[in-house]
Backbone as a printed PyTorch tensor [residue, N CA C, xyz], in Angstrom:
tensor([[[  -9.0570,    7.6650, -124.6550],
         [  -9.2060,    8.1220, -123.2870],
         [  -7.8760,    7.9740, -122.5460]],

        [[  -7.7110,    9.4760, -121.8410],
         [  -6.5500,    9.0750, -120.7160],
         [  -6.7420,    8.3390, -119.9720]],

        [[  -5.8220,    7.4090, -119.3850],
         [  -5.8090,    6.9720, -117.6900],
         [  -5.5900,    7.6550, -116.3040]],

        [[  -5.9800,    7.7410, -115.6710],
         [  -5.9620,    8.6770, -114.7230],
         [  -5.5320,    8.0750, -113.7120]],

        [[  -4.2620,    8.7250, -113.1820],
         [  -3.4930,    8.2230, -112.0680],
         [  -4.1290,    8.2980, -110.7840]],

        [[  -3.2760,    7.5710, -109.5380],
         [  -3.9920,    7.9140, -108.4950],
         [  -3.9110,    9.1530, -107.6960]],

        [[  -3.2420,   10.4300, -108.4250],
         [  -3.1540,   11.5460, -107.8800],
         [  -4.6280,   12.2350, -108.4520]],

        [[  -5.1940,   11.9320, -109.5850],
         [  -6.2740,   12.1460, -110.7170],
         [  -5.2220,   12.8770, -111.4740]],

        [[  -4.2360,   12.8310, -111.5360],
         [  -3.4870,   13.3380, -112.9730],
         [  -3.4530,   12.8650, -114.1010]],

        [[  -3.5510,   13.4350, -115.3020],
         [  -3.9010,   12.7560, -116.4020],
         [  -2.2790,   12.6260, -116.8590]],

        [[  -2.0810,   11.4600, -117.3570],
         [  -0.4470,   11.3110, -118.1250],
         [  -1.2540,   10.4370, -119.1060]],

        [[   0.2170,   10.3800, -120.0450],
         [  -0.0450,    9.6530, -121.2320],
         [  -0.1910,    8.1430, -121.7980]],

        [[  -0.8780,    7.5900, -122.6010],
         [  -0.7930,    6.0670, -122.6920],
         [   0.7210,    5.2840, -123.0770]],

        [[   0.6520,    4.3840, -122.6180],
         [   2.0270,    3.5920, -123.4680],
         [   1.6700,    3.7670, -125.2190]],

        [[   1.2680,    3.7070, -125.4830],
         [   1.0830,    4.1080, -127.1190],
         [   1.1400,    5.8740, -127.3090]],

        [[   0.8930,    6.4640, -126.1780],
         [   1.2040,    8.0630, -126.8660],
         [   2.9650,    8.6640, -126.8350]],

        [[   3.3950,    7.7220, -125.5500],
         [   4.7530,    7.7860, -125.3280],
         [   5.4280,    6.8800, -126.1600]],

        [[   5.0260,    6.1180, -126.7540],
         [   5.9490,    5.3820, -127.9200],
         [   5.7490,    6.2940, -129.2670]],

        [[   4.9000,    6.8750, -129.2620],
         [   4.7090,    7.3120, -130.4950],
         [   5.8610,    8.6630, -130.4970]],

        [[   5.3880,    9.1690, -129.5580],
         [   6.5840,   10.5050, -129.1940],
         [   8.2560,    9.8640, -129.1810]],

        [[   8.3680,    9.1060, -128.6490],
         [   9.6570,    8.2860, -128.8890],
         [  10.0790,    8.0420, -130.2700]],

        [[   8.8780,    7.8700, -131.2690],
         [   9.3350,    6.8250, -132.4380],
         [   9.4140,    8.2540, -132.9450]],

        [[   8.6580,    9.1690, -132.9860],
         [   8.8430,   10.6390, -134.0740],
         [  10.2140,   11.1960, -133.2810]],

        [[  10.6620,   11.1390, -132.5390],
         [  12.5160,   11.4570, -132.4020],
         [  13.5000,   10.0890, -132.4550]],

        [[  12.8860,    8.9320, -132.3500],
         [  14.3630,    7.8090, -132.4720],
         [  14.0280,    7.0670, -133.5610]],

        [[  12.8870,    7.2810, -133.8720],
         [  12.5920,    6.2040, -135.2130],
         [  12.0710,    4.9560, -134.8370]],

        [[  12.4780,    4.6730, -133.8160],
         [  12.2290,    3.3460, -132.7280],
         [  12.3730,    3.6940, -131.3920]],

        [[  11.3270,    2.4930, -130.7570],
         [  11.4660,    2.3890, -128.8500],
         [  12.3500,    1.4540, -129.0250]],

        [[  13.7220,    1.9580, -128.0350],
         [  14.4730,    1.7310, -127.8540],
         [  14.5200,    0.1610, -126.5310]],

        [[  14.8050,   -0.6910, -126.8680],
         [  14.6750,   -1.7760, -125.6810],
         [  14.5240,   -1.3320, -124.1080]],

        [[  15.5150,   -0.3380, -123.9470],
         [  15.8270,   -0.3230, -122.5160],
         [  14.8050,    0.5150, -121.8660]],

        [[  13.6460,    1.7730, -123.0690],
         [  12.5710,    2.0580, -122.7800],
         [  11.2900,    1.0670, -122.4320]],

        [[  10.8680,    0.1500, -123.4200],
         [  10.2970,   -0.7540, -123.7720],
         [  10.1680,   -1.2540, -122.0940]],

        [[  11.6240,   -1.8850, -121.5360],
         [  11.4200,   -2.7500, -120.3190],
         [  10.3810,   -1.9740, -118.8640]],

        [[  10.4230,   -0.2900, -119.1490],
         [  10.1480,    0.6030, -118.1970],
         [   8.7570,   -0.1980, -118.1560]],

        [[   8.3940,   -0.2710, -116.4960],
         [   6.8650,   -0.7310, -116.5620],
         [   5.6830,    0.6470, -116.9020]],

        [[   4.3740,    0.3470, -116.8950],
         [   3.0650,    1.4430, -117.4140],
         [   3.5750,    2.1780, -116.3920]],

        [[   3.4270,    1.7640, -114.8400],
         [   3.4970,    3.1170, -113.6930],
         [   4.4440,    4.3530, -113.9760]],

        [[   5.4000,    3.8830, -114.3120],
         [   6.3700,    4.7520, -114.2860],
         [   6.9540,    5.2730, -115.9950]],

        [[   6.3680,    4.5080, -116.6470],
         [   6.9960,    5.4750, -118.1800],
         [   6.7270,    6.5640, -118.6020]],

        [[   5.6120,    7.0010, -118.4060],
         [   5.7850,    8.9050, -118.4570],
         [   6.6850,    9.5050, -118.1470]],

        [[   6.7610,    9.4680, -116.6000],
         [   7.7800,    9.7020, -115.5880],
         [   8.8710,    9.6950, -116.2960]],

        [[   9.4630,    8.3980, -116.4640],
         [  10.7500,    7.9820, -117.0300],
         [  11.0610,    9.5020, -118.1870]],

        [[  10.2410,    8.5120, -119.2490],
         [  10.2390,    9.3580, -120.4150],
         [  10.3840,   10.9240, -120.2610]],

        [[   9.3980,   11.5670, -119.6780],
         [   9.6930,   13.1390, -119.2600],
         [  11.2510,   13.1120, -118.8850]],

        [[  11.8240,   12.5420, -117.3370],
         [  12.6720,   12.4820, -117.1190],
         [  14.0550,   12.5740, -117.7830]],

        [[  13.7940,   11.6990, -118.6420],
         [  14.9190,   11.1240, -119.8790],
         [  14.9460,   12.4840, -120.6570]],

        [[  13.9680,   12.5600, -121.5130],
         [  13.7080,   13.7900, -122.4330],
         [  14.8040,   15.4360, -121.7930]],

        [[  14.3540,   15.7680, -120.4020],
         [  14.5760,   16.7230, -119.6920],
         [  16.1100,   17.0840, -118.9350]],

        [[  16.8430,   15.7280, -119.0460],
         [  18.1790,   15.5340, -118.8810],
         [  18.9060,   15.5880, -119.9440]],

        [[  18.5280,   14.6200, -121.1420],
         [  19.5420,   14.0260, -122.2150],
         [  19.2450,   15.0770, -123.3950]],

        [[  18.2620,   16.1640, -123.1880],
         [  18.2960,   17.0170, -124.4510],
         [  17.5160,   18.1980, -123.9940]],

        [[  17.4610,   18.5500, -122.7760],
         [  16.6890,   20.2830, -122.6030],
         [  18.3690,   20.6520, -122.2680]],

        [[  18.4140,   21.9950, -123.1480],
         [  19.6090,   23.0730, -122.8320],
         [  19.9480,   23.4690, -121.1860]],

        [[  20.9930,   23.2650, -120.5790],
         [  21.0140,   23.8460, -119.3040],
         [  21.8900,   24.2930, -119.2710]],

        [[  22.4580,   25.0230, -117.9160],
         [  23.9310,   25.6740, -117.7540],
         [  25.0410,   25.4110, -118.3930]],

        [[  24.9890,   23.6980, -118.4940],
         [  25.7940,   23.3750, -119.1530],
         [  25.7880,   22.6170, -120.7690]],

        [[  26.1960,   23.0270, -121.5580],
         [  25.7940,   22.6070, -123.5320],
         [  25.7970,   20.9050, -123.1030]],

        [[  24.7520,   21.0860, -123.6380],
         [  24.7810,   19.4780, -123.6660],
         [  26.0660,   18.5710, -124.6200]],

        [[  26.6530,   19.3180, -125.3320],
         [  27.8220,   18.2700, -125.9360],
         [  28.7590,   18.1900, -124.7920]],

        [[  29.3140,   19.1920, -123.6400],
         [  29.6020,   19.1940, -122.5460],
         [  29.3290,   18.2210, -121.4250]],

        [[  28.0580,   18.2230, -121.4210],
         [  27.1670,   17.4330, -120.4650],
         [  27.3860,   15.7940, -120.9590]],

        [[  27.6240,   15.3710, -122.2920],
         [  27.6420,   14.4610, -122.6960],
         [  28.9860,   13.8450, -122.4930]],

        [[  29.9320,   14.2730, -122.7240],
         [  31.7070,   14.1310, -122.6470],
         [  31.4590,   13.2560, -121.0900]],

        [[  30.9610,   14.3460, -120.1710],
         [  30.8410,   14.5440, -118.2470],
         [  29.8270,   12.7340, -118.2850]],

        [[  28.9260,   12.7980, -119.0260],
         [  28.5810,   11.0780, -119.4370],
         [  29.1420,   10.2900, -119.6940]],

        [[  30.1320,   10.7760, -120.2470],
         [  31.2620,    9.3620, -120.7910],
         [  32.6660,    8.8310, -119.8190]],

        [[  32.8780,   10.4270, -119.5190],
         [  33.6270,    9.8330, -118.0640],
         [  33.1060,    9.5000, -116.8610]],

        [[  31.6180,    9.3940, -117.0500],
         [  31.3670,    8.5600, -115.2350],
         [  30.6950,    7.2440, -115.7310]],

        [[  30.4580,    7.2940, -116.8520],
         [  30.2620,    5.8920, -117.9580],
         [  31.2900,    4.7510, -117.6980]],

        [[  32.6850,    5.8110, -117.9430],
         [  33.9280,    4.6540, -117.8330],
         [  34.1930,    4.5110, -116.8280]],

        [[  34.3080,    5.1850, -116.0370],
         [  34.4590,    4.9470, -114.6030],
         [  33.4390,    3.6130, -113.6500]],

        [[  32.3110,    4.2580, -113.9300],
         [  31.2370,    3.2120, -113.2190],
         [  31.5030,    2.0290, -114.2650]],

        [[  31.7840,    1.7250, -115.4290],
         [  32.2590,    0.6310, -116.0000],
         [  30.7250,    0.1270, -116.4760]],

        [[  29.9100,    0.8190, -116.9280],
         [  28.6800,    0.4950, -117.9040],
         [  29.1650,    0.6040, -119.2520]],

        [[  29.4400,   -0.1460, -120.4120],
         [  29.3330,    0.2550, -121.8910],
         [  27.8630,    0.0350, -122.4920]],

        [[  27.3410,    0.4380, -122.1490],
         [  26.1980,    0.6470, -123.0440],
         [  25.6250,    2.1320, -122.4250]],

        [[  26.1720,    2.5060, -121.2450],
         [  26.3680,    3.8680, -120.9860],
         [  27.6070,    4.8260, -122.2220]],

        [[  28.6320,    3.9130, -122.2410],
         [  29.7120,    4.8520, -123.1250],
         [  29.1130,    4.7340, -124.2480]],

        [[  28.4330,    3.7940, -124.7400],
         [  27.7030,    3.7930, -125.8150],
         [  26.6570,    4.6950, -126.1420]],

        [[  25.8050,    4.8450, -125.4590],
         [  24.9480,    6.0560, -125.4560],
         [  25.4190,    7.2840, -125.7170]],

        [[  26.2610,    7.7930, -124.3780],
         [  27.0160,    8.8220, -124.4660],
         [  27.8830,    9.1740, -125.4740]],

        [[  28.7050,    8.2560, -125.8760],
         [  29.9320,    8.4530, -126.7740],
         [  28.7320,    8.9790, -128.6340]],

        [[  27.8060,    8.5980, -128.6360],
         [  27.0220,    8.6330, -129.5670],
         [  26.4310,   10.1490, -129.2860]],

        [[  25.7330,   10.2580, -127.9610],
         [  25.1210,   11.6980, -127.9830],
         [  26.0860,   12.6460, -127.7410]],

        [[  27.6450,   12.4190, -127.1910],
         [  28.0840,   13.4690, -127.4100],
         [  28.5930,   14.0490, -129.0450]],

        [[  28.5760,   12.8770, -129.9390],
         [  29.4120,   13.0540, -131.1680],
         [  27.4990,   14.0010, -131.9730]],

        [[  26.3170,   13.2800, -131.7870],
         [  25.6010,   14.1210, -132.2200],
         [  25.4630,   15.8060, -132.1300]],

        [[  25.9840,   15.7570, -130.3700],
         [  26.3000,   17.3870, -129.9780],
         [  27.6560,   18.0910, -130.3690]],

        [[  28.3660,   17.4590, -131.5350],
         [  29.4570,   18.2150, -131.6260],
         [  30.9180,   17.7660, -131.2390]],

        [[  30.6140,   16.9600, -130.6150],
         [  31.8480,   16.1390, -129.6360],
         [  32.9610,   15.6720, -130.8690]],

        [[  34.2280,   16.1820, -130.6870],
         [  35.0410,   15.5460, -131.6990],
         [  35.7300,   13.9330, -130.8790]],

        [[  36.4090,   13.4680, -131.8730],
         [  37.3560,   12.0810, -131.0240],
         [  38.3360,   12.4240, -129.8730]],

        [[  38.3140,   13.3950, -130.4100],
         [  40.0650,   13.8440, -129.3000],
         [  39.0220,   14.5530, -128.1750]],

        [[  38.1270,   15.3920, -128.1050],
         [  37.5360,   15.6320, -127.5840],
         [  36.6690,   14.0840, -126.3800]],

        [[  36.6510,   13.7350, -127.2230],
         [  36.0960,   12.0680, -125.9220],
         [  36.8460,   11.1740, -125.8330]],

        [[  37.9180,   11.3690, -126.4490],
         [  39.3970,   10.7340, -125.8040],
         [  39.9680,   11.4350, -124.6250]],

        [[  39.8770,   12.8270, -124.6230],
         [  40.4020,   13.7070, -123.5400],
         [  39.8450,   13.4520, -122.4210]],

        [[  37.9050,   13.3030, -122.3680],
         [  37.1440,   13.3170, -121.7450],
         [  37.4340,   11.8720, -120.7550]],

        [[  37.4860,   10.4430, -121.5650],
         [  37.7760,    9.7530, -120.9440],
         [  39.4270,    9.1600, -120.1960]],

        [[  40.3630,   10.2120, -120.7610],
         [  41.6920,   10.4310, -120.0740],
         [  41.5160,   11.0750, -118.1130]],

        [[  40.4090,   12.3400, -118.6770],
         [  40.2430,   12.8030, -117.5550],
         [  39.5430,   12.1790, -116.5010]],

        [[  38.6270,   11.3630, -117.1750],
         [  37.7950,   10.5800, -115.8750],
         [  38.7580,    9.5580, -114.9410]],

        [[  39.8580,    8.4780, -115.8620],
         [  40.6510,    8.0060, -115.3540],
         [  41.4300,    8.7250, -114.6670]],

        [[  41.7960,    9.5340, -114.9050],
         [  42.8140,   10.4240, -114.4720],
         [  42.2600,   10.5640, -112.6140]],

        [[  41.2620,   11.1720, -112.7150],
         [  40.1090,   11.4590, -111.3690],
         [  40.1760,   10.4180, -110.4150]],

        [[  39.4640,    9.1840, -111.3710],
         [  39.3600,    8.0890, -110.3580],
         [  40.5510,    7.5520, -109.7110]],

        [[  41.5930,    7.6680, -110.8320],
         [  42.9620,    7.1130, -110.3610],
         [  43.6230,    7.9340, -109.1640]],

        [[  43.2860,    9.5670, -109.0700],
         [  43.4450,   10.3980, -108.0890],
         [  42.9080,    9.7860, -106.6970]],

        [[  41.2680,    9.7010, -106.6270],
         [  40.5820,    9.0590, -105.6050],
         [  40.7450,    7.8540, -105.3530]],

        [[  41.2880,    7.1170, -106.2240],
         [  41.6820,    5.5030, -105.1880],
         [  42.9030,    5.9530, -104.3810]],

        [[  43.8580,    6.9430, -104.8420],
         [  44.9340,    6.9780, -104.5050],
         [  44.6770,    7.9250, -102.6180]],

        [[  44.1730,    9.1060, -102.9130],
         [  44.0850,    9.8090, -101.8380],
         [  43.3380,    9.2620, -100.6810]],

        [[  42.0120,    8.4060, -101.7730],
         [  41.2220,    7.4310, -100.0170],
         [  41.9200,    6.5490,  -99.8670]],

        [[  42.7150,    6.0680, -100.5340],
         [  43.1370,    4.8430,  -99.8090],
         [  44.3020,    5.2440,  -98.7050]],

        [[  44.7420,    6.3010,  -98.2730],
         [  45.4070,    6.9860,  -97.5980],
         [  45.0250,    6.8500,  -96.6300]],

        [[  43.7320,    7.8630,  -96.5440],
         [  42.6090,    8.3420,  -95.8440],
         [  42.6610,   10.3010,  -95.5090]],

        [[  43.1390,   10.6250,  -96.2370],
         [  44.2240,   11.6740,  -96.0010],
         [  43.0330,   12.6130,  -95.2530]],

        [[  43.2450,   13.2660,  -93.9140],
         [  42.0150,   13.7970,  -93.2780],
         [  41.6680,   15.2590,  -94.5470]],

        [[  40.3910,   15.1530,  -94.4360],
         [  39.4780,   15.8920,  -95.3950],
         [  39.8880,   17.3570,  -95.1600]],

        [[  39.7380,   17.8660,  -93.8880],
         [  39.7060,   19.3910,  -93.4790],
         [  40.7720,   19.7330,  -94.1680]],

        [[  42.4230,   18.9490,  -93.8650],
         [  43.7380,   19.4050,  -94.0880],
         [  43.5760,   19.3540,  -95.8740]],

        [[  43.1210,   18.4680,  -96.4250],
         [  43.1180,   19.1020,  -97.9740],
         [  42.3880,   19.9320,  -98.2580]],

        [[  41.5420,   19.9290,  -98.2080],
         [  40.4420,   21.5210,  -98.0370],
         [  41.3590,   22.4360,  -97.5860]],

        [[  41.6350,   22.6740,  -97.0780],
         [  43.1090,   23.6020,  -96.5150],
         [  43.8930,   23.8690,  -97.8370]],

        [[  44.7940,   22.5790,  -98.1440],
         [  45.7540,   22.3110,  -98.6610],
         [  45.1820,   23.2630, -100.0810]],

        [[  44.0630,   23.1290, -100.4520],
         [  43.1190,   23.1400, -101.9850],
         [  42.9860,   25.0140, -101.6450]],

        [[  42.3770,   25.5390, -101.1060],
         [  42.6560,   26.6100, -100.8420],
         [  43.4920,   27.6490, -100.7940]],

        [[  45.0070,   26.7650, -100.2190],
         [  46.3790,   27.5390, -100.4900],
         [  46.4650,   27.8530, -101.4230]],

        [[  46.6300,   26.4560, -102.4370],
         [  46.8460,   26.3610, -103.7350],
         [  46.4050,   27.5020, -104.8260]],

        [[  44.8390,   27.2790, -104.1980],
         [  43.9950,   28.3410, -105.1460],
         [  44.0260,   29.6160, -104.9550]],

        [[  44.6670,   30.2540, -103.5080],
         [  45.3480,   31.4160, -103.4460],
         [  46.3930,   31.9320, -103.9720]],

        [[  47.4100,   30.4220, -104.2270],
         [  49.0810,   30.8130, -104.8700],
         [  48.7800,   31.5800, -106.4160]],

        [[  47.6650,   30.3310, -106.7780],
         [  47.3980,   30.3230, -108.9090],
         [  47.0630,   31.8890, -108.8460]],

        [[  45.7890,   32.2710, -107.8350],
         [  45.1840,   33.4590, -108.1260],
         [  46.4830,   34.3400, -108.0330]],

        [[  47.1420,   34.8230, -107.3010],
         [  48.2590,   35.3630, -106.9800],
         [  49.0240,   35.8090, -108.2610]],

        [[  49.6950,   34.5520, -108.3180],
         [  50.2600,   34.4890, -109.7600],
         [  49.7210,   34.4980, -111.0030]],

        [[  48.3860,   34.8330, -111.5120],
         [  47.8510,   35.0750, -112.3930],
         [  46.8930,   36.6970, -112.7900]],

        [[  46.9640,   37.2930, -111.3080],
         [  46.6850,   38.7940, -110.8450],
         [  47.5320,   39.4190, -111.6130]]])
């Protein structure tokens, strides 16, 4: 028997969502495991619908874009994840070496420009020129 939420929606048991877990990871993964009953469907859908439905962007793409806000926010068990699902999607080394060059690269940009404070409008400006000169010169 389902459980029936307090919307009367029917979702799945902690044993139907582990089972769906274990037929793609082989295992529930700890950091699933900790999710409480209310919310592990949820989760799980969630998870499923980010880390492996196709979107605009290829998920080996999407995964790299994981690893540089991984290093940045300074989680490794995020780069860990990521650095793993992007190499499943294709991801070469130099490819998530680049990825995490560029994230530093970014952040090192944004400590630099806020710590300025440099007013917003005038680079918006500034970003615009720019992107008029490239177009220009590439017409």
């Amino acid at each position: 028997m389902h459980p029936i939420s307090y919307s009367g929606e029917i979702y799945m048991t902690r044993q139907e969502v582990y089972a769906e877990i274990k037929g793609m990871f082989g295992l529930v993964p700890k950091f699933i495991q900790l999710i409480p009953d209310s919310s592990l469907e949820m989760e799980w859908q969630l998870f499923k619908r980010v880390q492996f439905d196709e979107g605009a962007i290829p998920n080996k793409y999407r995964e790299l874009i994981g690893i540089g806000i991984a290093a940045v926010s300074k989680c490794r068990y995020c780069v860990a994840f990521h650095t793993v699902a992007a190499k499943l999607n294709g991801a070469t080394d130099a490819e998530i070496e680049d990825a995490i060059h560029f994230a530093k690269s970014a952040a090192g940009w944004s400590t630099w420009i806020n710590g300025f404070a440099l007013d917003f409008e005038e680079f918006k400006k500034e970003l615009e020129t720019m992107a008029a000169f490239i177009r220009s010169q590439n017409s």
